[in-house]
XYZ file of C-alpha atoms in Angstrom:
555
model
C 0.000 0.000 0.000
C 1.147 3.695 -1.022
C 1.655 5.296 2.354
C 1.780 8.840 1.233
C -1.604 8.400 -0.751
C -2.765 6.452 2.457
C -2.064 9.919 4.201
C -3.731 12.045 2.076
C -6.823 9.635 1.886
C -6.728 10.127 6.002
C -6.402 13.791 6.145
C -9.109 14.165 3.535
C -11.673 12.073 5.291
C -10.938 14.071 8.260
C -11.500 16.997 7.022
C -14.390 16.297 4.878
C -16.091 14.899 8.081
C -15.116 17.860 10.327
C -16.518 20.042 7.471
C -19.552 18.080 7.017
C -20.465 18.308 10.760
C -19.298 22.090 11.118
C -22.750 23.738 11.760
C -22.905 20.970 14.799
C -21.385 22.793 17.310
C -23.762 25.631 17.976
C -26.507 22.924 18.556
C -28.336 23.097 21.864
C -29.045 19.888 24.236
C -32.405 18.962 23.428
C -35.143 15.674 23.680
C -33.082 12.885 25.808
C -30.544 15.027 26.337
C -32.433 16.669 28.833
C -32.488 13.101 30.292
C -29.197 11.659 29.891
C -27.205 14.844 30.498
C -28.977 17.816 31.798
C -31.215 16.598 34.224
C -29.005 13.530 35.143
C -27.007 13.445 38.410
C -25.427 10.484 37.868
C -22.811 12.649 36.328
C -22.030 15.061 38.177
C -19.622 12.875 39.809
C -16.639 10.833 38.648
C -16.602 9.166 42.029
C -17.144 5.256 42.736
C -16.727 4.644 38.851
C -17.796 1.105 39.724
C -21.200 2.622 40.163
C -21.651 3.379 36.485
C -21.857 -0.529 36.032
C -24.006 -1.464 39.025
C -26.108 1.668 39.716
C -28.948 2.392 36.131
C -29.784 5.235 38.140
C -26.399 6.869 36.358
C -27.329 6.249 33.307
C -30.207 9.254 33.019
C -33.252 10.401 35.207
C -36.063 8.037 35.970
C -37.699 8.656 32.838
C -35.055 6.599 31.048
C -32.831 4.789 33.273
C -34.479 1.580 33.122
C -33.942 1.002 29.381
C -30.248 1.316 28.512
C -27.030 -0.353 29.907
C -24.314 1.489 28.536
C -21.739 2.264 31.376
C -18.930 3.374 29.102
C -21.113 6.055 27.306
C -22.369 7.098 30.877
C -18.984 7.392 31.867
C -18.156 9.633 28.856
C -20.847 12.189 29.800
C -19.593 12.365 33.495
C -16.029 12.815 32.029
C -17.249 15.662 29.445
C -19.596 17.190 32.195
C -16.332 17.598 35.004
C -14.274 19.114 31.952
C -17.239 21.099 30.473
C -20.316 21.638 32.993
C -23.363 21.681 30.335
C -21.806 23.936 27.192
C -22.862 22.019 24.655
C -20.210 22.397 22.220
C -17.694 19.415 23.789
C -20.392 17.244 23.742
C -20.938 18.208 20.368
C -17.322 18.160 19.415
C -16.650 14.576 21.057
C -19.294 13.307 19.145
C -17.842 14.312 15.937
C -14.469 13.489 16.686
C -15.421 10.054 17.384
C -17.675 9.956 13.886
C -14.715 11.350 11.901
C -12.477 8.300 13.606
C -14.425 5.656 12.549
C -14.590 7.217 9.231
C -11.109 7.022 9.256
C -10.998 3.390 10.678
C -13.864 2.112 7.968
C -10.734 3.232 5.423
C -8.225 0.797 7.453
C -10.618 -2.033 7.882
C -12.182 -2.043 3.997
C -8.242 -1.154 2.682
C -7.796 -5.091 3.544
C -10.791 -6.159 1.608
C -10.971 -4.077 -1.217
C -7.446 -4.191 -2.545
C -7.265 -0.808 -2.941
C -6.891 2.895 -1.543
C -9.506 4.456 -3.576
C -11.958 2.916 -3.348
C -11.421 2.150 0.391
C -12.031 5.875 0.698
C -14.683 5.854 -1.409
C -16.853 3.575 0.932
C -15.236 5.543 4.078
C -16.540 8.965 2.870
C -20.067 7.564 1.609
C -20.308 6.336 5.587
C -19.087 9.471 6.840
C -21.296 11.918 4.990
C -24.300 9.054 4.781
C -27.249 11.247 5.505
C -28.682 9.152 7.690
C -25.762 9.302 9.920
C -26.766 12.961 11.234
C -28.981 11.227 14.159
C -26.218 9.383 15.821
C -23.728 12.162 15.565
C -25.816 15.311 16.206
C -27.819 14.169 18.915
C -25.478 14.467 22.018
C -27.512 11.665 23.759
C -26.939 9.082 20.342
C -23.073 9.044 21.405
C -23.186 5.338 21.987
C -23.489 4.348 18.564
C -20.134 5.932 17.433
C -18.337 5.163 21.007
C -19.352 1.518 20.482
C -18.263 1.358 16.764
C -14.738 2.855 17.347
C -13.750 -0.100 19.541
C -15.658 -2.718 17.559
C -13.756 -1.477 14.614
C -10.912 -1.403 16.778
C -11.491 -4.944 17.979
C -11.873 -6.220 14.409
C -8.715 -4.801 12.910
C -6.937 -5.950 16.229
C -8.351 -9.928 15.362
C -7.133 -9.603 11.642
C -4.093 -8.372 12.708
C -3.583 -11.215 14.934
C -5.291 -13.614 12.673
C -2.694 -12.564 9.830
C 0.731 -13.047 12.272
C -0.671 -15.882 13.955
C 1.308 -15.099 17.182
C 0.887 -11.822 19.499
C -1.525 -13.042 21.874
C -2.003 -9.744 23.180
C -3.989 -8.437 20.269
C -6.000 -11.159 20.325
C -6.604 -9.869 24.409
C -6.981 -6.383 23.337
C -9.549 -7.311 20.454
C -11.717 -9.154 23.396
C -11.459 -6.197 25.432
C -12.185 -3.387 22.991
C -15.214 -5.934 22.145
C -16.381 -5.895 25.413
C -15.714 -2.235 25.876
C -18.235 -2.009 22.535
C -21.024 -3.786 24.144
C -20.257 -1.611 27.739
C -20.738 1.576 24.872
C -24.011 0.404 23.212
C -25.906 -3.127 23.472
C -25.495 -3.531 19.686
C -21.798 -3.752 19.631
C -22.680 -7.997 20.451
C -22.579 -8.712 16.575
C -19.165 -8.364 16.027
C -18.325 -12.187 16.239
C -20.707 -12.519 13.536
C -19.147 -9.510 11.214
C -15.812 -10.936 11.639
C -17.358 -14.272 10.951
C -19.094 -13.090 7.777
C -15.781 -11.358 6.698
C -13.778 -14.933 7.326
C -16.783 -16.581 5.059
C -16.647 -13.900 2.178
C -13.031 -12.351 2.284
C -10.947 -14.527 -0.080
C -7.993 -15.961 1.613
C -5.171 -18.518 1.034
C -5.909 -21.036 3.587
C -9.974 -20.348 2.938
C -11.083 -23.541 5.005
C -8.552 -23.544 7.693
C -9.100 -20.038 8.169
C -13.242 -20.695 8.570
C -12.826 -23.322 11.174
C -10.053 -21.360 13.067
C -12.651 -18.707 13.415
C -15.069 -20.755 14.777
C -12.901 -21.850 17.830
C -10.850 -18.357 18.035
C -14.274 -16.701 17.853
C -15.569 -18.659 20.691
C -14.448 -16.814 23.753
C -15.937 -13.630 22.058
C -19.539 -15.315 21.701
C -19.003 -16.241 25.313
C -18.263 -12.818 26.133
C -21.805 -11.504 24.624
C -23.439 -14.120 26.294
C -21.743 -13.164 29.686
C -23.071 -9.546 28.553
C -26.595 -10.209 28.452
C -26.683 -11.871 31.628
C -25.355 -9.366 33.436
C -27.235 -6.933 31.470
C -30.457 -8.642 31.987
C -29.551 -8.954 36.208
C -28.683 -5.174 36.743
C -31.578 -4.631 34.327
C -34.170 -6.888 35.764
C -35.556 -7.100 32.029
C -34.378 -8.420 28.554
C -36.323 -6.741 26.540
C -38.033 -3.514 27.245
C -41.474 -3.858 25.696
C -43.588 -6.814 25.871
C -44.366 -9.106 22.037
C -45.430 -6.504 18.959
C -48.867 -7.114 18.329
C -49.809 -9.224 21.313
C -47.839 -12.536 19.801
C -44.954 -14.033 18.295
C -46.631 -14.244 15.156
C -47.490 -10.533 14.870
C -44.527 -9.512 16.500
C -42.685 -11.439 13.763
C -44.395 -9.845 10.748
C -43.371 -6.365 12.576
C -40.084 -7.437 12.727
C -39.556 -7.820 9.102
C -41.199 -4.362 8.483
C -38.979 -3.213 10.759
C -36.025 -4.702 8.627
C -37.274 -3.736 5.320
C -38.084 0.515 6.571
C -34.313 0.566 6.793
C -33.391 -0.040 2.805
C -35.509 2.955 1.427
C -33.571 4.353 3.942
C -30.267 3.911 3.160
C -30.491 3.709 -0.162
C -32.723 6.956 -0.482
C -32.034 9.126 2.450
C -35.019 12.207 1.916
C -37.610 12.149 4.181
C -35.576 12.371 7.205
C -37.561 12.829 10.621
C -36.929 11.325 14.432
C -40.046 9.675 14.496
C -40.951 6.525 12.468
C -43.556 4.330 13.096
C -44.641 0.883 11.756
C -48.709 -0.348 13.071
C -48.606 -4.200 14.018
C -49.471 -5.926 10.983
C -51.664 -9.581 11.662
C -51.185 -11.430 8.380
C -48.776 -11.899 6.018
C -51.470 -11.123 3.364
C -51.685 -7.451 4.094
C -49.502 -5.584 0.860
C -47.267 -3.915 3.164
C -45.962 -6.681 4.646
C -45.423 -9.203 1.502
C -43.818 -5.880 0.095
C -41.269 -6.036 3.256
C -40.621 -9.517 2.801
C -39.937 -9.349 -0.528
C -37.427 -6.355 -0.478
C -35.423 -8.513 2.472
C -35.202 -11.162 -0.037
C -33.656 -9.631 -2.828
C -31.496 -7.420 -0.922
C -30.304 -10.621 0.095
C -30.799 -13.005 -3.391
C -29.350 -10.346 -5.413
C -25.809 -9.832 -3.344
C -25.397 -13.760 -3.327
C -26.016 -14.032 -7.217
C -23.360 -11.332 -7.802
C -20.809 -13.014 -5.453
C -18.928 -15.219 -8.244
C -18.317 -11.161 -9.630
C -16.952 -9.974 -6.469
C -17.003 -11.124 -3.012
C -17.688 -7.648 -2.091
C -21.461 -7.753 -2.609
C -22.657 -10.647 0.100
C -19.965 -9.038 2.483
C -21.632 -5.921 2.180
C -25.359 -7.384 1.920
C -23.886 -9.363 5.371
C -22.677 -6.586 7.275
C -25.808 -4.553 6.752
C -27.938 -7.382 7.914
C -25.919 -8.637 10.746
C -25.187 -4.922 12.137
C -29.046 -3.932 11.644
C -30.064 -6.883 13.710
C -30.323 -5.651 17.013
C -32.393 -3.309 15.318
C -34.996 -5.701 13.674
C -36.866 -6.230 17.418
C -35.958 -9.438 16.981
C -36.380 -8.445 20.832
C -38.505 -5.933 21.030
C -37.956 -2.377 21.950
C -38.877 0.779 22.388
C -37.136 1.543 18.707
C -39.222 1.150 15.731
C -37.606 2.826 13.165
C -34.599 5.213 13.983
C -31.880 6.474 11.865
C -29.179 6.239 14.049
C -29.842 2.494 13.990
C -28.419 2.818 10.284
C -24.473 3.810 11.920
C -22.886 0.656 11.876
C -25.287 -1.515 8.699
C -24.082 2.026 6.415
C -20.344 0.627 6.352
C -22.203 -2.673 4.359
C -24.140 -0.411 2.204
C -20.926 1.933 1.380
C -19.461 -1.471 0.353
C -21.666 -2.099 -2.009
C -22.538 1.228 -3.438
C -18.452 1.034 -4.586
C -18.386 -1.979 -5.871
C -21.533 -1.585 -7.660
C -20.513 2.073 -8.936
C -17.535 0.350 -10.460
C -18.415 -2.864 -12.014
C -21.174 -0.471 -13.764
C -18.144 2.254 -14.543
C -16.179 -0.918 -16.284
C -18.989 -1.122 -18.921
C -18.658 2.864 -19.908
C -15.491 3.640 -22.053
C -15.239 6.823 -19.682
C -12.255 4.622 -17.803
C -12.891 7.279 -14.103
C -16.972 7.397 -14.545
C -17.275 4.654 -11.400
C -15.234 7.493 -9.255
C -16.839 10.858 -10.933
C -20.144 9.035 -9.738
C -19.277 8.533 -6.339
C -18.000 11.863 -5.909
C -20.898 13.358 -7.335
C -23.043 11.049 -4.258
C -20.823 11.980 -1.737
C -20.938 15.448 -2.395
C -25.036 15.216 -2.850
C -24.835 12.825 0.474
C -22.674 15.867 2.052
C -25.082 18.450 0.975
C -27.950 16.816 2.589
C -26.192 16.033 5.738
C -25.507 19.760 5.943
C -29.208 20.633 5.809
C -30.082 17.350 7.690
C -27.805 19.084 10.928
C -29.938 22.640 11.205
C -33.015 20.497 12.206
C -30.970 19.401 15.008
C -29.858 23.206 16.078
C -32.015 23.293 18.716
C -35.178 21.525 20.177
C -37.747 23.844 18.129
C -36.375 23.290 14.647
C -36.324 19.492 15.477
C -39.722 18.978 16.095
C -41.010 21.806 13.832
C -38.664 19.128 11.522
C -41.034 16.186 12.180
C -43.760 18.602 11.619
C -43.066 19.530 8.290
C -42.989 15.375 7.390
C -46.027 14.760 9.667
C -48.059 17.853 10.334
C -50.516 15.560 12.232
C -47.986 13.542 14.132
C -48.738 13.943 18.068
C -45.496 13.915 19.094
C -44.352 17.138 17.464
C -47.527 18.719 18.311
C -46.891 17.994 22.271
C -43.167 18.051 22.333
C -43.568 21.733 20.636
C -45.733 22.928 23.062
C -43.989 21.333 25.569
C -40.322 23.488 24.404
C -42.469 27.021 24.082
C -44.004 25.837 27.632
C -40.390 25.961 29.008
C -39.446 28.999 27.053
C -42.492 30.744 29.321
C -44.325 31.149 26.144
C -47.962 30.215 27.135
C -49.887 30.801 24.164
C -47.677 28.991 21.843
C -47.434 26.075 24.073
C -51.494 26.257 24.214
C -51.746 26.131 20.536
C -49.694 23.137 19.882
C -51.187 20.913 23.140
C -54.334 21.551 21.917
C -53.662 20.070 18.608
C -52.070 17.432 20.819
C -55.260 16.089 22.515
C -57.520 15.181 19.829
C -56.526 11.602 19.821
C -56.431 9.941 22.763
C -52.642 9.245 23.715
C -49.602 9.308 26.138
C -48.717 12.881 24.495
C -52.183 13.502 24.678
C -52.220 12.798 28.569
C -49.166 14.983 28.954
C -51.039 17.430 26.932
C -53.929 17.844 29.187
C -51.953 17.906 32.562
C -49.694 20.468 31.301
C -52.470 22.798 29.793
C -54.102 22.072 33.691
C -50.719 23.240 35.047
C -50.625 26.574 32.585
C -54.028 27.361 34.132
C -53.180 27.260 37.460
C -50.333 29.395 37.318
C -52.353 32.206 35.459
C -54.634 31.810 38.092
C -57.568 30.408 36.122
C -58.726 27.379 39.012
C -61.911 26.945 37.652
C -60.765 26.443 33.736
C -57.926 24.280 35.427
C -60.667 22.075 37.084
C -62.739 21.848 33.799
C -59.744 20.459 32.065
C -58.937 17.893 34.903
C -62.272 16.171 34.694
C -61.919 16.226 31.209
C -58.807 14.086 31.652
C -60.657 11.327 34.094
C -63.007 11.213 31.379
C -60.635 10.514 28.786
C -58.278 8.916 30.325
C -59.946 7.290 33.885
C -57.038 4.599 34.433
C -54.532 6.963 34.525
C -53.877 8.470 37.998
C -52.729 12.238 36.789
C -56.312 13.935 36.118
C -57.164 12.308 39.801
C -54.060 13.987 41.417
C -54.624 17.205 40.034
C -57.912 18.129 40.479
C -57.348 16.580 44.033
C -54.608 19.260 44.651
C -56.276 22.328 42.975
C -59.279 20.590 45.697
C -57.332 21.251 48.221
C -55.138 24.308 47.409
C -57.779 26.236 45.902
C -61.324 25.071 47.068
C -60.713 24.179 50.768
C -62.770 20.503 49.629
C -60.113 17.678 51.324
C -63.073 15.288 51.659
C -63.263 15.252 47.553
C -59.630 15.698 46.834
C -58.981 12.903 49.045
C -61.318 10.383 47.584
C -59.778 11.460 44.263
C -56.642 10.513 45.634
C -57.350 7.108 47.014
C -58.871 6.783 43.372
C -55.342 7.370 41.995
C -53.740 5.608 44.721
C -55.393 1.882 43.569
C -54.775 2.864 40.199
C -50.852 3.667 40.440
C -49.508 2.400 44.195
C -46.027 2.871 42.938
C -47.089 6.499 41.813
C -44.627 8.536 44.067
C -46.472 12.082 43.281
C -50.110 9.955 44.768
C -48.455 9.804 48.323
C -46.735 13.033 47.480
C -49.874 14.599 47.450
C -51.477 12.449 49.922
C -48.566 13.206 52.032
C -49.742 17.446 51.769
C -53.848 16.458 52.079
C -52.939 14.625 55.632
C -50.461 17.912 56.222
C -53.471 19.998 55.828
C -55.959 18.031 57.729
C -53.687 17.567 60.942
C -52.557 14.176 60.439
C -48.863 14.066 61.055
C -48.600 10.304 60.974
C -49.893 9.645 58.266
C -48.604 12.290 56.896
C -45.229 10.722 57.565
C -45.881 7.513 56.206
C -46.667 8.901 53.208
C -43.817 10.905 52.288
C -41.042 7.950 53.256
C -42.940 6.162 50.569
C -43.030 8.798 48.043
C -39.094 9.096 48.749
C -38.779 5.446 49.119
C -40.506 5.316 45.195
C -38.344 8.163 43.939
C -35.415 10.075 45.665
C -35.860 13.420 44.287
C -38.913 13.469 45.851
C -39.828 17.145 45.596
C -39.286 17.264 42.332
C -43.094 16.637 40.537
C -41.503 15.808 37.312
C -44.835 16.263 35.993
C -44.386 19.191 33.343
């Protein structure tokens, strides 16, 4: 390999990436950053580091802490947060740095496969500027997608490495730790044994069948180390998954899978309409169009790769590593992820792979002998273009939502999470408008929507329009405790009735016992009606249920 052209490949992925991601920095914390880094004491503190592995209440506030494991990327915050406090721009800037890395570690890793500099660079670029990319390296809170896919790439280059010498033990230690160091980053780093796997089965080498079986017993200890993972995952965690069967069964949950698989090619291959929420309905039968559509584009995103394999060996390694790397993605067990572009960080390396290869076995047919590389240019800059736009929806909380807006102007989720950021701006009448488009529909933003409108109205004083817009929220939603608790406490702040607001309370209290902010408020009712004991009892549960008890959390 030409080390000086090697050099200038490096430095020009760097600074296209750095370029690409420029109007980053500026970029305000916003959605679960508020969560994971503003709001979040675990933090604060770089103290007892063990406790970012054994505590989840590190990893974010309450709201989130009991769906991610990710100690390492935890650990990165705290580190950036006892540099930086909360100035966005380091958190900005690490996330980038570690993006423009892996861009340049893509170029190392494919440079062994392809045969070549160019089009190793190619591939590296297409992942770097990749549209799709802008969730996982915009969004502060998304860092464990690119901390977990430096040290898997890390880990793989480290195996070849040793795989090539056949002696240095200690790479093939360091590749097991930076694997396990990917998994402590981000749950989905556990398919590397099967990437490197894949790349054994595909890559052409001398000693092909040697080579295969080697893998399987060198590769051993690494599966081991996954399945150590989830165990110790699933303890701390208490849960495997974090949502209960799509659909209501394995069948349904199934067919959601695969539509859950198949969302992701339009995706990559046609990165437009761009938004941070996707959703796919259960489907219950295979008959229903969208599905057998699904189905069939997994199948020939699949057939089509292994047809073209006796052309190059590139096209199955890249339809592999897409597939493999999306996986944890597919809720094969389910979770709270339907659809999210950042999910597309790690599968984009398989589709770069292909686009090259493709882009030049189609430039070999065109006398024009440089056509396959004036394409890819041409995509990378277009990619690069988009990704530019792509980053100003992420400037600040506003623009993203009014982003999702603009795809889905009926989408519930904008519409609350708007009036939600113009609620904390002190902008009342703003935040009004978009909860009220909120509430049509009955839904969890809808419910947020009506106790948050309630809240607006007691602060301006208006009790009585308050109360009206309580009982509307029994009615709608009369197994949720929330309307109960606050028309109980305007009850008893405003209209003097304890007798009511406690029998609304005692309502809430059967409906939610674990409900810290029902024994809050029971705790203040038994304050006001001269019952200390009770009183007491109350609060040690409500602290017992959630330690920043004082804090309602509710708006």
């Amino acid at each position: 390999m030409n080390m000086k052209r090697s050099t200038i490949y490096i430095l020009l992925l760097l600074c296209l990436t750095l370029d690409v991601y420029a109007n980053v920095y500026g970029g305000e914390l916003l959605y679960d950053d508020y969560y994971t880094v503003r709001d979040n004491q675990g933090i604060r503190t770089l103290s007892n580091p063990e406790t970012f592995f054994t505590d989840i209440s590190r990893t974010s506030t309450q709201e989130l802490q009991f769906d991610i494991y990710r100690p390492l990327t935890t650990m990165s915050f705290a580190l950036t947060y006892a540099l930086f406090g909360l100035n966005p721009v380091p958190y900005h800037a690490t996330n980038i740095f570690l993006h423009a890395m892996n861009a340049i570690l893509v170029f190392f890793l494919l440079r062994r496969a392809m045969g070549s500099e160019t089009k190793a660079a190619l591939a590296a670029a297409i992942f770097a500027t990749h549209p799709a990319q802008v969730e996982a390296v915009s969004w502060i809170s998304a860092r464990g997608n690119a901390q977990s896919l430096m040290f898997m790439l890390f880990a793989m280059l480290a195996y070849l490495k040793w795989s090539d010498r056949k002696r240095s033990w200690s790479l093939y230690a360091a590749s097991l730790i930076l694997y396990i160091s990917s998994m402590l980053s981000k749950e989905s780093g556990i398919v590397l044994p099967a990437l490197i796997f894949a790349w054994c089965i595909f890559v052409p080498s001398e000693e092909n069948k040697t080579r295969l079986r080697r893998s399987v017993l060198t590769l051993s200890p690494f599966v081991a180390a996954g399945i150590v993972f989830l165990l110790v995952r699933t303890h701390i965690m208490g849960q495997v998954g974090q949502l209960s069967l799509h659909g209501g069964g394995l069948f349904t949950h199934t067919l959601f899978a695969i539509r859950t698989m198949a969302s992701y090619l339009p995706m990559a291959f046609a990165p437009i309409h761009l938004t941070i929420v996707h959703y796919i309905p259960p489907y219950h039968t295979l008959l229903a169009p969208l599905t057998g559509v699904a189905l069939s584009a997994i199948i020939l995103a699949i057939y089509f790769p292994l047809r073209l394999r006796k052309r190059s060996f590139l096209y199955p390694l890249g339809m592999a590593w897409f597939f493999i790397a999306l996986s944890p993605a597919a809720n094969i067990v389910p979770i709270r992820t339907f659809t999210d572009e950042r999910m597309l960080y790690v599968p984009i390396i398989g589709f770069a792979i292909f686009m090259v290869q493709g882009a030049y076995d189609v430039g070999a047919l065109i006398p024009w002998r440089r056509a396959a590389i004036a394409f890819l240019l041409l995509l990378i800059v277009l990619y690069s273009v988009r990704t530019v736009v792509r980053n100003r929806d992420w400037a600040g909380p506003i623009q993203l939502w009014e982003s999702v807006a603009r795809v889905d102007p009926a989408n519930s989720r904008a519409m609350y999470s708007l009036g939600y950021e113009y609620d904390e701006r002190g902008l009342e009448d703003a935040a009004i408008k978009y909860y009220l488009k909120t509430i049509p529909k009955p839904s969890a933003n809808g419910l947020s929507a009506m106790i948050n409108l309630a809240n607006i109205m007691e602060e301006r004083a208006e009790i009585d329009r308050a109360m009206i817009i309580n009982e509307e929220t029994m009615k709608l939603y009369p197994h949720r405790p929330h309307g109960y608790i606050l028309q109980a406490r305007l009850l008893m702040n405003y209209k003097g009735d304890y007798a009511r607001a406690e029998e609304l309370l005692n309502i809430a209290l059967k409906l939610d016992p674990e409900f810290y902010y029902v024994h809050a408020s029971l705790a203040e009712l038994y304050d006001k009606t001269s019952r200390p004991e009770e009183a007491k009892k109350e609060r040690e549960q409500a602290s017992g249920l959630n330690p920043a008890f004082g804090i309602s959390g509710e708006r």
